Amino acid sequence: MSFIEVDAGSHFPIQNLPYGVFKPEPSTAARPGVAIGDYVLDLSEIAKAGLFDGSVLNDSDCFLQPNLNKFLALGRPAWKEARATLQKLLSSDEPTLRDNASLRHKTLFPMSKVEMVLPMVIGDYTDFFSSMHHAKNCGTIFRGPQNPIPPNWFHLPIAYHGRASSVVISGTDITRPRGQGYPAGSTTPYFGPSQKLDFELEMASVVGGPGNELGKPIDVNDAAEHIFGVVLMNDWSARDIQAWEYVPLGPFLGKNFGTTISPWIVTLDALEPFACDAPKQEPPPLPYLAEKISKNYDISLEVSIKPVGQEESSVVTKSNFNHLYWTLTQQLAHHTINGCNLRPGDLLGTGTISGPEPESMGCLLELTWNGQNALSLNGTPRKFLEDGDEVVFTGYCKGNGFNVGFGTCSGKVLPSP
């Protein structure tokens, strides 16, 4: 228990303590923090007070930075030490912060008053395609039901390299992209605002540790040491632009106009109580992808859309992280098997997380079967996203009397200029 009151339904009890970067006021410098209940704990002030006094963090200035990259680079010993220090500091029977009104005033800020910013500098962003249900549905839509999943999909975690510069923090508006689409009854491609704007329900791992040297792969059984934690991610997608451009080199302008992540990175340590077996993989993966322990996490995921002019949101998707076929650690190991070097702060998206049930489909492409069947948002029909629509993701793990959650990942669609 923490001395800070935490509602039973909160995503941020003392068992979680996710990391983010915030500004107490718009004019103040960004600094690292952790979420606890309805508050943000300023780690820069905790560090200045000399309270990170363990052997790894004692002389470190990692929490005096405007992002988490330096802390990420220190690796798991630092992450574990920081977590233990913070859980002790925030516990109900520890007087250091509890009984020091001056220090509490300097370190605790109401979450509703602060401005969250991107928690790390993202050097590179890769997006995988790791849900079998999503792969099957998309393949059926575009290629028919005979062979919807290409044979290579069951042998390797497929991915493409995305655009790090357009990854934005939750709450950032997304402008409807313009681009080319399939010719309609002529040889000239359509050009204009995307008519098939979509969300994709994803999560993403944040790379930590010092990284691997160029030419030196990471063993799949060591890969968890290189993952700091996980965020919610919306891989906004323009389906008409994507369909026209993706052969032969894959996604480009249909994807790189915006990708939204949630502000709080939930650590693998916080997720460990919710680990579960990953799906059995058939055929068995090649030796470099064969894990001694292959695990997913039981994270309930939900997507809601609030149409412009409506007060109420409509839930359109309920899925779970445990539907992923390829694990986070397999994704990371495969990324490096050719010697590719990862760096702290890199972002690895999972791909759309769809489940086996219709209500667990993770994007409008699947939910409306490429626009053939409209959804009803409190009576408002919707095939793809309209201007003014706000999309909100949430995710949490259900513990015994507490939740370990991710908060929200949201964005509103603005008209094309």
CSV table of C-alpha atoms in Angstrom, one decimal:
chain,number,residue,atom,x,y,z
A,1,MET,CA,0.0,0.0,0.0
A,2,SER,CA,1.1,3.6,-0.7
A,3,PHE,CA,0.6,6.6,1.6
A,4,ILE,CA,-0.9,8.3,-1.5
A,5,GLU,CA,-4.5,7.3,-1.8
A,6,VAL,CA,-5.1,5.3,-4.9
A,7,ASP,CA,-8.6,4.5,-6.1
A,8,ALA,CA,-9.4,0.8,-6.6
A,9,GLY,CA,-10.0,1.3,-10.3
A,10,SER,CA,-6.8,3.3,-10.9
A,11,HIS,CA,-4.3,2.1,-13.5
A,12,PHE,CA,-1.4,3.4,-11.4
A,13,PRO,CA,-1.1,1.7,-8.0
A,14,ILE,CA,2.2,1.2,-6.3
A,15,GLN,CA,2.4,-2.2,-8.0
A,16,ASN,CA,2.8,-0.4,-11.4
A,17,LEU,CA,4.9,2.8,-11.2
A,18,PRO,CA,5.2,3.4,-14.9
A,19,TYR,CA,7.7,5.9,-16.3
A,20,GLY,CA,7.0,9.0,-18.3
A,21,VAL,CA,8.3,12.5,-19.0
A,22,PHE,CA,6.3,15.6,-18.1
A,23,LYS,CA,6.3,19.3,-17.6
A,24,PRO,CA,4.7,20.7,-14.4
A,25,GLU,CA,3.9,23.9,-16.4
A,26,PRO,CA,4.1,24.5,-20.2
A,27,SER,CA,7.0,26.8,-19.7
A,28,THR,CA,9.0,24.5,-17.4
A,29,ALA,CA,11.6,21.9,-18.5
A,30,ALA,CA,10.6,18.3,-19.2
A,31,ARG,CA,11.7,15.8,-16.6
A,32,PRO,CA,11.2,12.1,-15.8
A,33,GLY,CA,8.4,11.0,-13.5
A,34,VAL,CA,6.4,8.0,-12.4
A,35,ALA,CA,2.6,7.7,-12.1
A,36,ILE,CA,1.1,6.9,-8.7
A,37,GLY,CA,-2.7,7.2,-8.4
A,38,ASP,CA,-3.7,10.6,-9.6
A,39,TYR,CA,-0.2,12.1,-9.2
A,40,VAL,CA,3.1,12.3,-10.9
A,41,LEU,CA,6.2,11.9,-8.8
A,42,ASP,CA,9.1,14.1,-10.1
A,43,LEU,CA,12.2,11.9,-10.3
A,44,SER,CA,14.5,14.8,-10.9
A,45,GLU,CA,13.6,16.2,-7.4
A,46,ILE,CA,13.9,12.8,-5.9
A,47,ALA,CA,17.4,12.5,-7.4
A,48,LYS,CA,18.4,16.0,-6.2
A,49,ALA,CA,17.3,15.0,-2.7
A,50,GLY,CA,19.8,12.1,-2.8
A,51,LEU,CA,17.1,9.4,-2.4
A,52,PHE,CA,18.4,7.2,-5.3
A,53,ASP,CA,21.2,6.0,-3.0
A,54,GLY,CA,21.7,2.5,-4.3
A,55,SER,CA,25.0,1.3,-5.8
A,56,VAL,CA,23.9,1.7,-9.4
A,57,LEU,CA,22.0,5.0,-9.4
A,58,ASN,CA,23.8,6.8,-6.5
A,59,ASP,CA,26.0,9.0,-8.7
A,60,SER,CA,23.9,9.0,-11.9
A,61,ASP,CA,22.3,12.0,-13.5
A,62,CYS,CA,19.9,9.9,-15.5
A,63,PHE,CA,16.8,11.5,-13.9
A,64,LEU,CA,18.1,15.0,-14.5
A,65,GLN,CA,17.6,14.6,-18.3
A,66,PRO,CA,14.7,15.8,-20.4
A,67,ASN,CA,14.0,12.2,-21.5
A,68,LEU,CA,14.4,8.6,-20.3
A,69,ASN,CA,17.1,7.5,-22.7
A,70,LYS,CA,20.0,7.7,-20.3
A,71,PHE,CA,18.1,5.7,-17.7
A,72,LEU,CA,17.0,3.1,-20.4
A,73,ALA,CA,20.7,2.6,-21.4
A,74,LEU,CA,21.7,1.7,-17.8
A,75,GLY,CA,19.9,-1.7,-18.1
A,76,ARG,CA,18.0,-4.0,-15.8
A,77,PRO,CA,20.2,-3.5,-12.6
A,78,ALA,CA,19.3,0.2,-12.7
A,79,TRP,CA,15.7,-0.4,-13.5
A,80,LYS,CA,15.3,-2.9,-10.6
A,81,GLU,CA,17.1,-0.6,-8.2
A,82,ALA,CA,14.9,2.4,-9.2
A,83,ARG,CA,11.7,0.3,-8.8
A,84,ALA,CA,12.7,-1.0,-5.4
A,85,THR,CA,13.7,2.5,-4.2
A,86,LEU,CA,10.4,4.1,-5.4
A,87,GLN,CA,8.2,1.4,-4.1
A,88,LYS,CA,9.8,1.8,-0.6
A,89,LEU,CA,9.7,5.6,-0.8
A,90,LEU,CA,5.9,5.6,-1.7
A,91,SER,CA,4.9,2.9,0.7
A,92,SER,CA,2.6,3.7,3.6
A,93,ASP,CA,5.1,2.7,6.3
A,94,GLU,CA,8.1,4.8,5.0
A,95,PRO,CA,8.3,8.3,6.5
A,96,THR,CA,11.0,9.8,4.2
A,97,LEU,CA,8.5,11.3,1.8
A,98,ARG,CA,5.3,10.7,3.7
A,99,ASP,CA,6.3,13.0,6.6
A,100,ASN,CA,8.2,15.6,4.7
A,101,ALA,CA,5.7,18.2,3.5
A,102,SER,CA,8.3,20.4,1.8
A,103,LEU,CA,9.6,17.4,-0.3
A,104,ARG,CA,6.1,16.3,-1.1
A,105,HIS,CA,5.2,19.7,-2.4
A,106,LYS,CA,8.3,19.7,-4.7
A,107,THR,CA,7.9,16.2,-6.0
A,108,LEU,CA,4.2,15.4,-6.3
A,109,PHE,CA,2.0,17.0,-9.0
A,110,PRO,CA,-1.6,16.3,-9.9
A,111,MET,CA,-1.7,14.3,-13.1
A,112,SER,CA,-4.5,16.4,-14.4
A,113,LYS,CA,-2.3,19.6,-14.3
A,114,VAL,CA,0.8,18.4,-16.0
A,115,GLU,CA,1.7,18.2,-19.7
A,116,MET,CA,3.0,14.8,-20.8
A,117,VAL,CA,5.6,14.6,-23.6
A,118,LEU,CA,7.3,11.8,-25.5
A,119,PRO,CA,9.1,9.7,-22.8
A,120,MET,CA,12.2,9.0,-24.9
A,121,VAL,CA,14.0,10.1,-28.0
A,122,ILE,CA,13.0,7.4,-30.6
A,123,GLY,CA,15.9,6.8,-32.9
A,124,ASP,CA,14.2,4.1,-34.9
A,125,TYR,CA,10.7,2.6,-35.1
A,126,THR,CA,9.8,-0.8,-36.4
A,127,ASP,CA,6.3,-2.2,-36.8
A,128,PHE,CA,5.7,-6.0,-36.7
A,129,PHE,CA,2.7,-8.0,-38.0
A,130,SER,CA,2.4,-10.5,-35.1
A,131,SER,CA,-1.3,-11.4,-34.7
A,132,MET,CA,-2.4,-14.5,-36.7
A,133,HIS,CA,-6.0,-13.4,-36.5
A,134,HIS,CA,-5.2,-10.0,-38.0
A,135,ALA,CA,-3.0,-11.6,-40.7
A,136,LYS,CA,-5.8,-14.0,-41.6
A,137,ASN,CA,-8.5,-11.4,-41.8
A,138,CYS,CA,-6.4,-9.0,-43.9
A,139,GLY,CA,-5.4,-11.8,-46.2
A,140,THR,CA,-9.0,-13.0,-46.6
A,141,ILE,CA,-10.1,-9.5,-47.4
A,142,PHE,CA,-7.5,-8.8,-50.1
A,143,ARG,CA,-6.6,-12.3,-51.4
A,144,GLY,CA,-9.6,-14.5,-50.6
A,145,PRO,CA,-10.1,-17.3,-48.0
A,146,GLN,CA,-8.1,-20.0,-49.8
A,147,ASN,CA,-4.6,-19.0,-48.7
A,148,PRO,CA,-5.0,-15.9,-46.6
A,149,ILE,CA,-1.7,-16.1,-44.6
A,150,PRO,CA,1.5,-16.3,-46.7
A,151,PRO,CA,3.7,-19.3,-45.8
A,152,ASN,CA,6.6,-17.2,-44.6
A,153,TRP,CA,4.4,-15.7,-41.8
A,154,PHE,CA,4.6,-18.8,-39.7
A,155,HIS,CA,8.4,-18.9,-39.9
A,156,LEU,CA,9.4,-15.3,-39.0
A,157,PRO,CA,7.9,-12.2,-37.3
A,158,ILE,CA,7.3,-10.0,-40.4
A,159,ALA,CA,7.9,-6.2,-40.0
A,160,TYR,CA,8.6,-3.0,-41.8
A,161,HIS,CA,10.7,0.0,-40.8
A,162,GLY,CA,8.5,3.0,-39.8
A,163,ARG,CA,9.0,6.7,-39.4
A,164,ALA,CA,10.2,7.7,-35.9
A,165,SER,CA,9.8,11.5,-36.6
A,166,SER,CA,6.0,11.2,-36.7
A,167,VAL,CA,5.5,9.2,-33.5
A,168,VAL,CA,3.5,11.5,-31.2
A,169,ILE,CA,2.3,11.5,-27.7
A,170,SER,CA,-1.3,10.7,-26.7
A,171,GLY,CA,-3.7,13.7,-27.2
A,172,THR,CA,-2.0,14.9,-30.3
A,173,ASP,CA,-4.4,15.7,-33.2
A,174,ILE,CA,-3.8,13.7,-36.4
A,175,THR,CA,-4.4,15.4,-39.7
A,176,ARG,CA,-6.1,13.4,-42.4
A,177,PRO,CA,-3.4,12.5,-44.9
A,178,ARG,CA,-3.5,13.1,-48.6
A,179,GLY,CA,-2.1,10.7,-51.2
A,180,GLN,CA,-2.8,8.5,-54.2
A,181,GLY,CA,-5.3,5.7,-54.3
A,182,TYR,CA,-6.4,3.1,-56.8
A,183,PRO,CA,-7.7,4.4,-60.1
A,184,ALA,CA,-11.5,4.3,-60.2
A,185,GLY,CA,-12.7,3.6,-63.7
A,186,SER,CA,-9.7,5.2,-65.3
A,187,THR,CA,-5.9,4.9,-65.6
A,188,THR,CA,-5.3,8.0,-63.5
A,189,PRO,CA,-4.9,7.3,-59.7
A,190,TYR,CA,-7.2,9.1,-57.3
A,191,PHE,CA,-5.4,11.9,-55.4
A,192,GLY,CA,-6.8,13.7,-52.4
A,193,PRO,CA,-7.6,13.2,-48.7
A,194,SER,CA,-7.7,9.5,-47.7
A,195,GLN,CA,-11.2,8.1,-47.8
A,196,LYS,CA,-10.3,5.1,-45.7
A,197,LEU,CA,-8.6,6.4,-42.6
A,198,ASP,CA,-8.2,3.7,-39.9
A,199,PHE,CA,-6.8,3.0,-36.4
A,200,GLU,CA,-4.8,0.0,-35.5
A,201,LEU,CA,-4.8,-1.3,-32.0
A,202,GLU,CA,-1.2,-2.1,-31.1
A,203,MET,CA,1.2,-2.1,-28.3
A,204,ALA,CA,5.0,-1.5,-28.6
A,205,SER,CA,8.0,-2.4,-26.6
A,206,VAL,CA,10.6,0.2,-25.7
A,207,VAL,CA,14.2,-1.0,-26.1
A,208,GLY,CA,16.5,-0.6,-23.2
A,209,GLY,CA,20.0,-1.6,-22.1
A,210,PRO,CA,23.1,-0.4,-23.8
A,211,GLY,CA,22.1,-2.0,-27.1
A,212,ASN,CA,23.9,-4.5,-29.2
A,213,GLU,CA,26.9,-3.8,-31.4
A,214,LEU,CA,26.5,-3.8,-35.2
A,215,GLY,CA,27.0,-7.4,-36.4
A,216,LYS,CA,26.1,-9.0,-33.0
A,217,PRO,CA,22.6,-10.5,-32.7
A,218,ILE,CA,20.7,-10.8,-29.4
A,219,ASP,CA,19.9,-14.3,-28.2
A,220,VAL,CA,16.1,-14.8,-28.0
A,221,ASN,CA,16.6,-16.1,-24.4
A,222,ASP,CA,18.4,-12.8,-23.4
A,223,ALA,CA,16.0,-10.6,-25.3
A,224,ALA,CA,13.9,-9.6,-22.3
A,225,GLU,CA,17.0,-7.9,-20.9
A,226,HIS,CA,16.8,-5.4,-23.8
A,227,ILE,CA,13.1,-4.5,-23.3
A,228,PHE,CA,12.4,-1.8,-20.7
A,229,GLY,CA,8.7,-1.8,-21.0
A,230,VAL,CA,5.5,-1.5,-23.1
A,231,VAL,CA,3.2,1.3,-24.3
A,232,LEU,CA,-0.2,1.4,-26.1
A,233,MET,CA,0.2,2.4,-29.7
A,234,ASN,CA,-2.2,3.5,-32.5
A,235,ASP,CA,-0.7,2.9,-35.9
A,236,TRP,CA,-3.0,5.2,-37.8
A,237,SER,CA,-3.4,3.9,-41.3
A,238,ALA,CA,-4.8,5.3,-44.6
A,239,ARG,CA,-6.0,2.0,-46.2
A,240,ASP,CA,-6.6,3.5,-49.7
A,241,ILE,CA,-3.1,5.0,-49.9
A,242,GLN,CA,-1.6,1.8,-48.4
A,243,ALA,CA,-3.4,-0.5,-50.9
A,244,TRP,CA,-2.1,1.4,-53.9
A,245,GLU,CA,1.5,1.9,-52.8
A,246,TYR,CA,2.5,-1.2,-50.9
A,247,VAL,CA,3.6,-3.5,-53.8
A,248,PRO,CA,6.5,-4.2,-53.9
A,249,LEU,CA,8.2,-2.5,-51.0
A,250,GLY,CA,5.5,-2.3,-48.3
A,251,PRO,CA,3.9,0.5,-46.3
A,252,PHE,CA,5.0,4.1,-46.8
A,253,LEU,CA,2.8,7.1,-46.9
A,254,GLY,CA,-0.2,5.1,-45.8
A,255,LYS,CA,1.4,4.8,-42.4
A,256,ASN,CA,4.0,7.5,-41.7
A,257,PHE,CA,1.7,10.5,-41.3
A,258,GLY,CA,1.3,9.7,-37.6
A,259,THR,CA,1.7,7.1,-34.9
A,260,THR,CA,0.4,7.7,-31.4
A,261,ILE,CA,1.8,6.2,-28.1
A,262,SER,CA,0.5,6.4,-24.6
A,263,PRO,CA,2.7,8.5,-22.2
A,264,TRP,CA,3.4,5.9,-19.6
A,265,ILE,CA,5.8,3.0,-20.1
A,266,VAL,CA,4.8,0.0,-18.0
A,267,THR,CA,7.9,-2.0,-17.2
A,268,LEU,CA,8.2,-5.7,-17.7
A,269,ASP,CA,8.7,-6.1,-14.0
A,270,ALA,CA,5.3,-4.6,-13.4
A,271,LEU,CA,3.8,-6.9,-16.0
A,272,GLU,CA,5.5,-10.1,-14.8
A,273,PRO,CA,2.6,-11.1,-12.5
A,274,PHE,CA,0.4,-11.2,-15.6
A,275,ALA,CA,2.6,-13.3,-17.8
A,276,CYS,CA,0.9,-16.2,-19.5
A,277,ASP,CA,1.8,-18.9,-22.0
A,278,ALA,CA,2.2,-17.8,-25.6
A,279,PRO,CA,0.3,-19.7,-28.3
A,280,LYS,CA,1.8,-23.0,-29.5
A,281,GLN,CA,3.7,-22.3,-32.7
A,282,GLU,CA,3.3,-24.7,-35.6
A,283,PRO,CA,5.6,-25.4,-37.3
A,284,PRO,CA,8.1,-25.0,-34.5
A,285,PRO,CA,10.2,-21.9,-35.0
A,286,LEU,CA,13.8,-22.1,-36.2
A,287,PRO,CA,16.4,-22.6,-33.4
A,288,TYR,CA,17.2,-18.8,-33.2
A,289,LEU,CA,13.6,-18.1,-32.4
A,290,ALA,CA,13.0,-21.1,-30.1
A,291,GLU,CA,12.5,-19.8,-26.5
A,292,LYS,CA,13.0,-21.8,-23.3
A,293,ILE,CA,10.1,-19.9,-21.9
A,294,SER,CA,7.7,-18.4,-24.4
A,295,LYS,CA,5.3,-15.9,-22.8
A,296,ASN,CA,2.7,-13.2,-23.5
A,297,TYR,CA,0.9,-11.0,-21.0
A,298,ASP,CA,-2.8,-10.9,-20.0
A,299,ILE,CA,-3.6,-7.3,-20.9
A,300,SER,CA,-7.2,-6.4,-21.6
A,301,LEU,CA,-7.4,-3.9,-24.5
A,302,GLU,CA,-10.3,-1.7,-25.6
A,303,VAL,CA,-10.9,0.9,-28.4
A,304,SER,CA,-13.7,3.5,-28.3
A,305,ILE,CA,-14.6,6.1,-30.9
A,306,LYS,CA,-16.3,9.4,-30.1
A,307,PRO,CA,-17.8,10.9,-33.2
A,308,VAL,CA,-17.7,14.7,-33.7
A,309,GLY,CA,-20.8,16.3,-32.0
A,310,GLN,CA,-21.5,13.3,-29.7
A,311,GLU,CA,-21.0,13.3,-26.0
A,312,GLU,CA,-20.7,9.6,-25.6
A,313,SER,CA,-18.0,7.2,-26.9
A,314,SER,CA,-18.8,3.8,-28.4
A,315,VAL,CA,-16.7,0.8,-27.7
A,316,VAL,CA,-15.8,-0.9,-31.0
A,317,THR,CA,-13.1,-3.4,-30.0
A,318,LYS,CA,-12.3,-5.5,-27.0
A,319,SER,CA,-9.1,-7.6,-27.4
A,320,ASN,CA,-6.1,-8.9,-25.4
A,321,PHE,CA,-2.4,-8.8,-25.8
A,322,ASN,CA,-2.3,-12.5,-25.3
A,323,HIS,CA,-3.6,-13.0,-28.8
A,324,LEU,CA,-0.2,-12.3,-30.3
A,325,TYR,CA,1.4,-15.3,-32.1
A,326,TRP,CA,5.0,-13.9,-32.0
A,327,THR,CA,6.3,-12.7,-28.6
A,328,LEU,CA,8.0,-9.5,-27.9
A,329,THR,CA,11.3,-11.3,-27.3
A,330,GLN,CA,11.0,-13.2,-30.6
A,331,GLN,CA,10.3,-9.9,-32.4
A,332,LEU,CA,13.4,-8.3,-30.8
A,333,ALA,CA,15.7,-11.3,-31.4
A,334,HIS,CA,14.6,-11.6,-35.1
A,335,HIS,CA,15.2,-7.9,-35.6
A,336,THR,CA,18.9,-8.4,-34.6
A,337,ILE,CA,19.6,-11.8,-36.2
A,338,ASN,CA,21.2,-10.2,-39.2
A,339,GLY,CA,23.4,-8.1,-37.0
A,340,CYS,CA,21.1,-5.0,-36.9
A,341,ASN,CA,22.0,-2.9,-33.9
A,342,LEU,CA,19.2,-1.6,-31.6
A,343,ARG,CA,19.6,1.4,-29.4
A,344,PRO,CA,17.9,2.5,-26.1
A,345,GLY,CA,14.7,4.3,-26.9
A,346,ASP,CA,13.9,2.4,-30.1
A,347,LEU,CA,10.2,1.5,-30.5
A,348,LEU,CA,9.0,-1.9,-31.7
A,349,GLY,CA,5.3,-2.1,-32.5
A,350,THR,CA,3.5,-5.4,-32.2
A,351,GLY,CA,1.2,-5.0,-35.2
A,352,THR,CA,-2.6,-4.9,-34.9
A,353,ILE,CA,-3.8,-7.1,-32.0
A,354,SER,CA,-6.9,-8.9,-33.2
A,355,GLY,CA,-8.5,-11.9,-31.5
A,356,PRO,CA,-10.6,-14.8,-32.8
A,357,GLU,CA,-14.0,-13.1,-32.1
A,358,PRO,CA,-15.6,-10.4,-34.3
A,359,GLU,CA,-15.6,-7.9,-31.4
A,360,SER,CA,-11.8,-8.5,-30.9
A,361,MET,CA,-10.8,-7.3,-34.4
A,362,GLY,CA,-8.3,-4.5,-33.9
A,363,CYS,CA,-9.0,-2.1,-36.8
A,364,LEU,CA,-11.9,-0.8,-38.9
A,365,LEU,CA,-10.5,-2.6,-41.9
A,366,GLU,CA,-11.5,-5.9,-40.2
A,367,LEU,CA,-14.5,-4.6,-38.2
A,368,THR,CA,-16.2,-3.3,-41.3
A,369,TRP,CA,-14.7,-5.9,-43.7
A,370,ASN,CA,-13.0,-3.1,-45.7
A,371,GLY,CA,-16.1,-0.9,-45.6
A,372,GLN,CA,-18.7,-3.5,-46.6
A,373,ASN,CA,-20.5,-3.4,-43.2
A,374,ALA,CA,-20.9,-0.1,-41.2
A,375,LEU,CA,-20.6,0.0,-37.5
A,376,SER,CA,-23.1,1.9,-35.4
A,377,LEU,CA,-21.7,4.4,-33.0
A,378,ASN,CA,-24.7,5.2,-30.9
A,379,GLY,CA,-26.8,5.3,-34.1
A,380,THR,CA,-24.1,7.0,-36.2
A,381,PRO,CA,-22.9,4.7,-39.0
A,382,ARG,CA,-19.1,4.4,-39.5
A,383,LYS,CA,-17.1,2.5,-42.0
A,384,PHE,CA,-13.9,4.4,-41.6
A,385,LEU,CA,-12.8,7.4,-39.5
A,386,GLU,CA,-14.5,10.7,-40.2
A,387,ASP,CA,-13.1,14.2,-39.5
A,388,GLY,CA,-13.6,15.1,-35.8
A,389,ASP,CA,-13.7,11.4,-34.6
A,390,GLU,CA,-11.7,10.8,-31.4
A,391,VAL,CA,-10.1,7.4,-31.0
A,392,VAL,CA,-9.2,6.3,-27.5
A,393,PHE,CA,-7.3,3.1,-26.5
A,394,THR,CA,-7.1,1.8,-23.0
A,395,GLY,CA,-5.3,-1.3,-21.6
A,396,TYR,CA,-4.9,-2.8,-18.1
A,397,CYS,CA,-4.0,-6.0,-16.3
A,398,LYS,CA,-6.5,-7.1,-13.6
A,399,GLY,CA,-4.8,-8.0,-10.3
A,400,ASN,CA,-6.2,-9.1,-7.0
A,401,GLY,CA,-7.7,-5.9,-5.8
A,402,PHE,CA,-5.7,-3.6,-8.1
A,403,ASN,CA,-5.0,-2.9,-11.8
A,404,VAL,CA,-1.7,-2.4,-13.6
A,405,GLY,CA,-2.7,-0.2,-16.5
A,406,PHE,CA,-1.4,2.0,-19.3
A,407,GLY,CA,-3.8,4.9,-19.1
A,408,THR,CA,-5.1,6.1,-22.5
A,409,CYS,CA,-3.8,6.5,-26.0
A,410,SER,CA,-5.9,9.0,-27.8
A,411,GLY,CA,-6.0,11.2,-30.9
A,412,LYS,CA,-8.6,13.2,-32.9
A,413,VAL,CA,-8.8,13.4,-36.7
A,414,LEU,CA,-8.5,16.8,-38.2
A,415,PRO,CA,-9.5,17.6,-41.8
A,416,SER,CA,-7.0,17.5,-44.6
A,417,PRO,CA,-5.7,21.0,-45.4
